[in-house]
mmCIF file of C-alpha atoms in Angstrom:
data_model
loop_
_atom_site.group_PDB
_atom_site.id
_atom_site.type_symbol
_atom_site.label_atom_id
_atom_site.label_comp_id
_atom_site.label_asym_id
_atom_site.label_seq_id
_atom_site.Cartn_x
_atom_site.Cartn_y
_atom_site.Cartn_z
ATOM 1 C CA MET A 103 99.542 -190.764 -57.371
ATOM 2 C CA LYS A 104 99.371 -190.455 -61.014
ATOM 3 C CA TYR A 105 96.075 -189.639 -62.720
ATOM 4 C CA GLN A 106 94.470 -189.570 -66.015
ATOM 5 C CA VAL A 107 91.864 -186.800 -66.714
ATOM 6 C CA THR A 108 89.330 -186.480 -69.401
ATOM 7 C CA HIS A 109 87.190 -183.576 -69.589
ATOM 8 C CA ILE A 110 84.547 -183.899 -72.453
ATOM 9 C CA THR A 111 82.066 -180.771 -73.297
ATOM 10 C CA LYS A 112 79.458 -181.122 -75.810
ATOM 11 C CA TYR A 113 77.331 -178.353 -77.008
ATOM 12 C CA GLU A 114 74.186 -178.871 -79.662
ATOM 13 C CA TYR A 115 72.714 -175.985 -81.113
ATOM 14 C CA GLN A 116 69.053 -175.595 -81.791
ATOM 15 C CA LEU A 117 70.002 -173.586 -85.280
ATOM 16 C CA PRO A 118 73.545 -173.722 -86.790
ATOM 17 C CA ALA A 119 75.953 -171.347 -85.528
ATOM 18 C CA SER A 120 77.995 -169.310 -87.668
ATOM 19 C CA LEU A 121 81.018 -168.182 -85.465
ATOM 20 C CA CYS A 122 82.209 -168.982 -81.922
ATOM 21 C CA HIS A 123 85.043 -167.987 -79.678
ATOM 22 C CA ASN A 124 85.939 -169.644 -76.631
ATOM 23 C CA LEU A 125 88.349 -169.907 -73.605
ATOM 24 C CA VAL A 126 88.998 -173.442 -72.185
ATOM 25 C CA TYR A 127 90.276 -173.183 -68.604
ATOM 26 C CA GLN A 128 90.750 -177.106 -67.974
ATOM 27 C CA VAL A 129 94.659 -177.402 -68.471
ATOM 28 C CA PRO A 130 96.374 -178.391 -65.160
ATOM 29 C CA VAL A 131 99.737 -176.734 -64.541
ATOM 30 C CA ASN A 132 102.657 -177.661 -62.684
ATOM 31 C CA HIS A 133 103.113 -176.407 -58.977
ATOM 32 C CA SER A 134 104.540 -177.621 -55.574
ATOM 33 C CA PHE A 135 102.855 -180.854 -55.410
ATOM 34 C CA GLN A 136 101.579 -181.388 -59.293
ATOM 35 C CA GLU A 137 103.901 -182.607 -62.205
ATOM 36 C CA VAL A 138 101.908 -182.351 -65.464
ATOM 37 C CA GLU A 139 103.314 -185.170 -67.840
ATOM 38 C CA LYS A 140 101.028 -184.598 -70.733
ATOM 39 C CA VAL A 141 98.212 -182.665 -72.215
ATOM 40 C CA ASN A 142 96.289 -183.367 -75.228
ATOM 41 C CA TYR A 143 93.060 -181.896 -76.597
ATOM 42 C CA GLN A 144 90.626 -182.556 -79.683
ATOM 43 C CA ILE A 145 88.160 -179.966 -80.786
ATOM 44 C CA HIS A 146 85.582 -180.538 -83.317
ATOM 45 C CA PRO A 147 84.629 -179.048 -85.868
ATOM 46 C CA VAL A 148 88.430 -178.368 -86.233
ATOM 47 C CA PRO A 149 89.006 -174.489 -85.159
ATOM 48 C CA HIS A 150 90.252 -171.718 -87.564
ATOM 49 C CA LEU A 151 92.551 -170.708 -84.829
ATOM 50 C CA VAL A 152 93.854 -172.274 -82.005
ATOM 51 C CA VAL A 153 96.590 -170.931 -79.214
ATOM 52 C CA THR A 154 97.545 -171.483 -75.613
ATOM 53 C CA ARG A 155 98.098 -168.531 -73.583
ATOM 54 C CA GLU A 156 98.590 -167.863 -69.911
ATOM 55 C CA ASP A 157 96.363 -165.163 -67.986
ATOM 56 C CA PHE A 158 97.234 -162.548 -65.119
ATOM 57 C CA PHE A 159 97.151 -165.553 -62.519
ATOM 58 C CA SER A 160 99.555 -167.897 -64.317
ATOM 59 C CA ASN A 161 96.791 -170.131 -65.470
ATOM 60 C CA LYS A 162 97.178 -171.859 -68.905
ATOM 61 C CA PHE A 163 94.276 -171.585 -70.907
ATOM 62 C CA ILE A 164 93.303 -172.346 -74.519
ATOM 63 C CA TYR A 165 91.731 -170.038 -77.036
ATOM 64 C CA PHE A 166 89.813 -171.201 -79.900
ATOM 65 C CA SER A 167 87.736 -169.735 -82.714
ATOM 66 C CA ILE A 168 85.238 -171.659 -85.536
ATOM 67 C CA GLU A 169 84.652 -169.588 -88.458
ATOM 68 C CA GLU A 170 81.808 -171.811 -90.491
ATOM 69 C CA PHE A 171 78.779 -173.056 -89.638
ATOM 70 C CA HIS A 172 78.233 -175.877 -87.288
ATOM 71 C CA GLN A 173 75.538 -177.244 -84.954
ATOM 72 C CA ARG A 174 77.768 -179.369 -82.598
ATOM 73 C CA LEU A 175 80.841 -178.404 -80.614
ATOM 74 C CA THR A 176 82.866 -181.101 -79.027
ATOM 75 C CA VAL A 177 86.008 -180.160 -76.747
ATOM 76 C CA GLU A 178 87.916 -183.108 -75.138
ATOM 77 C CA ILE A 179 90.904 -182.270 -72.981
ATOM 78 C CA LYS A 180 93.199 -185.305 -71.747
ATOM 79 C CA SER A 181 95.746 -184.941 -69.272
ATOM 80 C CA GLU A 182 98.172 -186.855 -67.100
ATOM 81 C CA VAL A 183 99.335 -185.672 -63.822
ATOM 82 C CA LYS A 184 101.224 -186.628 -60.877
ATOM 83 C CA ILE A 185 100.351 -185.585 -57.611
ATOM 84 C CA SER A 186 102.396 -185.687 -54.178
ATOM 85 C CA GLU A 187 101.576 -185.046 -50.860
ATOM 86 C CA PRO A 188 101.078 -181.272 -50.182
ATOM 87 C CA VAL A 189 103.525 -179.755 -47.727
ATOM 88 C CA TRP A 190 100.762 -178.854 -45.457
ATOM 89 C CA ILE A 191 99.587 -182.584 -44.689
ATOM 90 C CA GLY A 192 100.913 -183.150 -41.279
ATOM 91 C CA ALA A 193 101.754 -179.843 -40.317
ATOM 92 C CA ALA A 194 100.694 -178.871 -36.706
ATOM 93 C CA PRO A 195 97.761 -176.532 -36.748
ATOM 94 C CA GLN A 196 98.466 -175.243 -33.365
ATOM 95 C CA ASN A 197 101.932 -173.924 -34.410
ATOM 96 C CA THR A 198 100.556 -171.541 -36.866
ATOM 97 C CA ALA A 199 100.587 -167.834 -36.269
ATOM 98 C CA PRO A 200 97.255 -166.250 -34.594
ATOM 99 C CA TRP A 201 95.010 -165.296 -37.248
ATOM 100 C CA GLU A 202 94.828 -161.657 -35.826
ATOM 101 C CA ASN A 203 98.549 -161.458 -36.618
ATOM 102 C CA VAL A 204 98.477 -162.431 -40.182
ATOM 103 C CA VAL A 205 95.647 -159.799 -40.861
ATOM 104 C CA ILE A 206 98.085 -157.135 -39.290
ATOM 105 C CA TRP A 207 100.830 -158.550 -41.517
ATOM 106 C CA LEU A 208 98.583 -158.376 -44.740
ATOM 107 C CA LYS A 209 97.751 -154.772 -44.397
ATOM 108 C CA SER A 210 101.546 -153.909 -43.834
ATOM 109 C CA THR A 211 103.895 -152.822 -46.592
ATOM 110 C CA ASP A 212 105.836 -156.405 -46.335
ATOM 111 C CA ALA A 213 102.860 -158.334 -47.724
ATOM 112 C CA GLU A 214 103.373 -159.034 -51.254
ATOM 113 C CA SER A 215 100.764 -157.610 -53.593
ATOM 114 C CA ASP A 216 99.889 -161.112 -55.267
ATOM 115 C CA ILE A 217 99.104 -162.353 -52.002
ATOM 116 C CA ARG A 218 96.898 -159.008 -50.708
ATOM 117 C CA GLN A 219 94.896 -158.960 -54.181
ATOM 118 C CA PHE A 220 93.002 -161.668 -52.734
ATOM 119 C CA TYR A 221 91.538 -160.393 -49.606
ATOM 120 C CA LEU A 222 89.017 -158.112 -51.704
ATOM 121 C CA GLU A 223 85.347 -158.674 -52.656
ATOM 122 C CA SER A 224 84.749 -160.167 -56.014
ATOM 123 C CA ASP A 225 81.912 -161.011 -58.382
ATOM 124 C CA HIS A 226 80.902 -163.902 -56.537
ATOM 125 C CA VAL A 227 82.462 -163.184 -53.120
ATOM 126 C CA VAL A 228 80.733 -160.448 -51.231
ATOM 127 C CA PHE A 229 80.360 -159.596 -47.953
ATOM 128 C CA ILE A 230 76.670 -160.625 -46.935
ATOM 129 C CA GLN A 231 75.077 -159.799 -44.031
ATOM 130 C CA GLY A 232 76.011 -162.546 -41.270
ATOM 131 C CA ILE A 233 78.958 -163.573 -42.985
ATOM 132 C CA ARG A 234 81.471 -162.091 -40.794
ATOM 133 C CA GLU A 235 79.678 -163.174 -37.499
ATOM 134 C CA TYR A 236 79.910 -166.673 -39.115
ATOM 135 C CA ALA A 237 83.533 -166.806 -39.641
ATOM 136 C CA LEU A 238 84.185 -165.236 -36.260
ATOM 137 C CA LYS A 239 82.693 -168.106 -34.683
ATOM 138 C CA SER A 240 85.696 -170.283 -35.658
ATOM 139 C CA PHE A 241 88.222 -167.350 -35.668
ATOM 140 C CA THR A 242 88.272 -166.692 -31.911
ATOM 141 C CA PRO A 243 90.704 -164.113 -30.465
ATOM 142 C CA GLY A 244 94.370 -165.594 -30.700
ATOM 143 C CA ARG A 245 93.504 -168.798 -32.380
ATOM 144 C CA PRO A 246 96.050 -170.415 -34.689
ATOM 145 C CA ILE A 247 95.044 -169.650 -38.185
ATOM 146 C CA MET A 248 95.286 -172.979 -39.344
ATOM 147 C CA GLU A 249 93.257 -174.380 -36.580
ATOM 148 C CA ALA A 250 90.623 -171.898 -37.051
ATOM 149 C CA MET A 251 90.235 -172.762 -40.592
ATOM 150 C CA LEU A 252 90.004 -176.412 -40.227
ATOM 151 C CA ASP A 253 87.023 -175.610 -37.579
ATOM 152 C CA LEU A 254 85.413 -173.312 -40.297
ATOM 153 C CA ASN A 255 85.922 -175.927 -42.868
ATOM 154 C CA SER A 256 84.246 -178.381 -40.678
ATOM 155 C CA ARG A 257 81.214 -176.150 -39.832
ATOM 156 C CA ILE A 258 80.554 -175.417 -43.429
ATOM 157 C CA PHE A 259 80.437 -179.038 -44.007
ATOM 158 C CA ASP A 260 78.263 -179.931 -41.295
ATOM 159 C CA ASP A 261 75.794 -176.925 -41.728
ATOM 160 C CA PHE A 262 75.390 -177.090 -45.680
ATOM 161 C CA ASP A 263 73.876 -179.821 -47.436
ATOM 162 C CA PHE A 264 75.376 -180.848 -51.167
ATOM 163 C CA THR A 265 72.307 -180.361 -53.310
ATOM 164 C CA PRO A 266 73.222 -180.500 -57.182
ATOM 165 C CA GLY A 267 70.770 -178.759 -59.221
ATOM 166 C CA PHE A 268 69.720 -176.286 -56.264
ATOM 167 C CA THR A 269 71.903 -173.555 -57.479
ATOM 168 C CA ASP A 270 73.591 -172.426 -60.987
ATOM 169 C CA VAL A 271 76.131 -169.668 -61.923
ATOM 170 C CA THR A 272 73.532 -166.929 -61.228
ATOM 171 C CA THR A 273 72.736 -167.893 -57.662
ATOM 172 C CA LYS A 274 73.497 -165.489 -55.058
ATOM 173 C CA LEU A 275 75.451 -165.881 -52.104
ATOM 174 C CA GLU A 276 72.595 -164.915 -49.782
ATOM 175 C CA GLU A 277 70.573 -167.725 -51.174
ATOM 176 C CA VAL A 278 73.284 -170.214 -50.422
ATOM 177 C CA PHE A 279 73.647 -168.886 -46.942
ATOM 178 C CA ILE A 280 69.794 -168.446 -46.210
ATOM 179 C CA HIS A 281 69.026 -172.157 -47.597
ATOM 180 C CA LYS A 282 72.457 -173.900 -46.681
ATOM 181 C CA LYS A 283 72.399 -175.803 -49.843
ATOM 182 C CA GLY A 284 74.741 -175.750 -52.707
ATOM 183 C CA VAL A 285 77.544 -177.521 -54.332
ATOM 184 C CA CYS A 286 81.230 -177.182 -54.423
ATOM 185 C CA GLN A 287 81.283 -174.121 -56.128
ATOM 186 C CA ASP A 288 79.121 -172.467 -53.656
ATOM 187 C CA PHE A 289 80.851 -173.799 -50.520
ATOM 188 C CA ALA A 290 84.209 -172.472 -52.103
ATOM 189 C CA HIS A 291 82.521 -169.055 -52.563
ATOM 190 C CA PHE A 292 80.923 -169.020 -48.831
ATOM 191 C CA SER A 293 84.639 -170.109 -47.484
ATOM 192 C CA LEU A 294 85.975 -166.926 -49.301
ATOM 193 C CA ALA A 295 83.612 -164.501 -48.221
ATOM 194 C CA CYS A 296 84.085 -165.766 -44.598
ATOM 195 C CA LEU A 297 87.985 -165.340 -44.866
ATOM 196 C CA ARG A 298 87.930 -162.144 -46.607
ATOM 197 C CA SER A 299 85.336 -160.516 -44.596
ATOM 198 C CA ILE A 300 87.727 -160.920 -41.581
ATOM 199 C CA GLY A 301 90.838 -159.446 -43.666
ATOM 200 C CA LEU A 302 92.247 -162.618 -44.744
ATOM 201 C CA SER A 303 93.884 -163.730 -48.259
ATOM 202 C CA ALA A 304 91.941 -166.481 -49.806
ATOM 203 C CA ARG A 305 91.682 -167.560 -53.540
ATOM 204 C CA TYR A 306 89.260 -170.064 -55.445
ATOM 205 C CA VAL A 307 90.760 -173.021 -56.774
ATOM 206 C CA SER A 308 89.295 -175.098 -59.580
ATOM 207 C CA GLY A 309 90.345 -178.762 -60.490
ATOM 208 C CA TYR A 310 89.147 -182.299 -60.137
ATOM 209 C CA ILE A 311 89.114 -184.769 -57.205
ATOM 210 C CA GLU A 312 88.949 -188.640 -57.570
ATOM 211 C CA THR A 313 86.200 -190.467 -56.551
ATOM 212 C CA LEU A 314 86.253 -193.905 -55.714
ATOM 213 C CA PRO A 315 83.276 -196.524 -56.512
ATOM 214 C CA PRO A 316 81.601 -198.560 -53.665
ATOM 215 C CA PRO A 317 83.556 -201.704 -53.015
ATOM 216 C CA GLY A 318 83.010 -204.466 -55.773
ATOM 217 C CA LYS A 319 81.408 -201.753 -58.190
ATOM 218 C CA PRO A 320 83.338 -200.473 -61.748
ATOM 219 C CA LYS A 321 84.237 -197.122 -61.645
ATOM 220 C CA LEU A 322 81.694 -195.352 -64.587
ATOM 221 C CA PHE A 323 83.350 -193.022 -67.228
ATOM 222 C CA GLY A 324 81.745 -189.629 -66.615
ATOM 223 C CA SER A 325 80.875 -190.329 -62.858
ATOM 224 C CA ASP A 326 83.742 -187.463 -61.720
ATOM 225 C CA ALA A 327 83.041 -183.950 -61.998
ATOM 226 C CA SER A 328 84.944 -180.577 -61.885
ATOM 227 C CA HIS A 329 85.615 -179.744 -58.463
ATOM 228 C CA ALA A 330 86.274 -176.094 -56.427
ATOM 229 C CA TRP A 331 88.060 -175.682 -53.176
ATOM 230 C CA ILE A 332 89.984 -172.553 -51.377
ATOM 231 C CA ALA A 333 93.448 -171.586 -50.480
ATOM 232 C CA LEU A 334 94.368 -169.641 -47.516
ATOM 233 C CA TYR A 335 97.526 -167.773 -47.236
ATOM 234 C CA ILE A 336 99.128 -169.009 -44.013
ATOM 235 C CA PRO A 337 102.497 -167.429 -43.208
ATOM 236 C CA ASP A 338 105.739 -170.180 -42.998
ATOM 237 C CA ILE A 339 103.165 -172.634 -45.104
ATOM 238 C CA GLY A 340 102.162 -170.485 -48.058
ATOM 239 C CA TRP A 341 98.720 -171.006 -49.819
ATOM 240 C CA THR A 342 97.343 -173.950 -48.035
ATOM 241 C CA GLU A 343 93.986 -175.307 -49.790
ATOM 242 C CA PHE A 344 91.048 -176.645 -47.817
ATOM 243 C CA ASP A 345 88.029 -178.481 -49.290
ATOM 244 C CA ALA A 346 84.859 -177.789 -47.324
ATOM 245 C CA THR A 347 82.519 -180.185 -49.674
ATOM 246 C CA ASN A 348 84.831 -183.048 -48.228
ATOM 247 C CA ASN A 349 85.827 -181.504 -44.814
ATOM 248 C CA MET A 350 89.392 -182.035 -45.440
ATOM 249 C CA LEU A 351 92.843 -180.642 -46.591
ATOM 250 C CA VAL A 352 93.553 -181.166 -50.243
ATOM 251 C CA ASN A 353 95.726 -183.997 -50.787
ATOM 252 C CA ASP A 354 97.090 -186.441 -53.127
ATOM 253 C CA ARG A 355 93.623 -186.975 -54.598
ATOM 254 C CA HIS A 356 93.051 -183.380 -56.054
ATOM 255 C CA ILE A 357 94.271 -182.221 -59.175
ATOM 256 C CA ARG A 358 94.228 -178.232 -59.691
ATOM 257 C CA THR A 359 93.737 -176.596 -63.173
ATOM 258 C CA ALA A 360 93.435 -172.979 -62.047
ATOM 259 C CA ILE A 361 93.258 -170.291 -59.334
ATOM 260 C CA GLY A 362 91.338 -166.990 -59.438
ATOM 261 C CA ARG A 363 89.176 -164.644 -57.382
ATOM 262 C CA ASP A 364 86.373 -166.781 -57.661
ATOM 263 C CA PHE A 365 84.671 -168.878 -60.341
ATOM 264 C CA ALA A 366 84.389 -166.040 -62.790
ATOM 265 C CA ASP A 367 88.079 -165.998 -63.455
ATOM 266 C CA VAL A 368 88.411 -169.626 -64.199
ATOM 267 C CA VAL A 369 85.052 -170.993 -65.728
ATOM 268 C CA PRO A 370 85.944 -174.429 -67.377
ATOM 269 C CA LEU A 371 84.744 -173.352 -70.869
ATOM 270 C CA LYS A 372 83.028 -170.002 -71.839
ATOM 271 C CA GLY A 373 82.763 -167.901 -75.045
ATOM 272 C CA VAL A 374 80.567 -166.319 -77.387
ATOM 273 C CA VAL A 375 78.866 -167.823 -80.189
ATOM 274 C CA TYR A 376 76.621 -166.455 -83.227
ATOM 275 C CA SER A 377 73.514 -168.461 -83.301
ATOM 276 C CA GLY A 378 69.731 -167.820 -83.721
ATOM 277 C CA ALA A 379 68.383 -169.940 -80.849
ATOM 278 C CA GLY A 380 69.195 -171.854 -77.695
ATOM 279 C CA GLN A 381 71.684 -174.637 -77.106
ATOM 280 C CA ARG A 382 72.147 -177.569 -74.719
ATOM 281 C CA MET A 383 75.370 -178.453 -72.889
ATOM 282 C CA TYR A 384 76.652 -181.759 -71.881
ATOM 283 C CA VAL A 385 79.621 -182.521 -69.655
ATOM 284 C CA ASN A 386 81.745 -185.709 -68.593
ATOM 285 C CA VAL A 387 84.424 -185.828 -66.639
ATOM 286 C CA ASP A 388 86.546 -188.679 -65.883
ATOM 287 C CA VAL A 389 89.522 -189.021 -63.255
ATOM 288 C CA ARG A 390 91.363 -192.466 -63.309
ATOM 289 C CA ARG A 391 94.571 -193.620 -61.464
ATOM 290 C CA VAL A 392 97.374 -194.836 -64.038
ATOM 291 C CA GLU A 393 99.061 -197.704 -62.170
#
């Protein structure tokens, strides 16, 4: 599959801003099943400084600063990527190692540090009361790790309602667990908390997913959105990605932009702005197949 992704973010300030510094995590990178062919960006007003860098997790990001008065800010990132079928598609879940064996291996000196760093708590992934018990309903004794994860993925999909607007970036994981409501970001954090609470390594993945219109209806620009899912480390397969929002293994409709411990590491656009009043943000995302 080949896709063109357009991500447009607009800010409108109540009073002119005199200065802003921003980081943009919307740049896809090459990996085992994704090849980036093109990335272009437009920022208005034109920044005084723009640089592309790489962070600790090997994510690409854009840093820019605007050092003049402005009342609007627009950032448009347009990329083209080719997606192939991930290696885990078609893998036999029952042939993976028992999950307890993976926990023991992660605690040993044989496990690499860049894998082990993802089994700790983080800003948005905390071991709240009841989370371990929820996870262990899927991760029963001796169960193959991928089979258990597919079951956990399915249970989260069945137990939680996708409810845009119920949560925001400040909502605690406890609230998501109590009300069983949220969005993809919340379901990813909940999945990570389940897995890390029982000693497994799992990381947050941000990106996009192609959404298809109803039969006979045209696809509307901006009808897509940023998406989030998780990657669990499974020996002999590697980082294997699961999408609890859609109860599926990540496939050739998913486009990855960044990985981290949680959302805080890969916020699509964040920064500091000097202004005397509030602001409004508007986001349009479009994912289109390229023939």
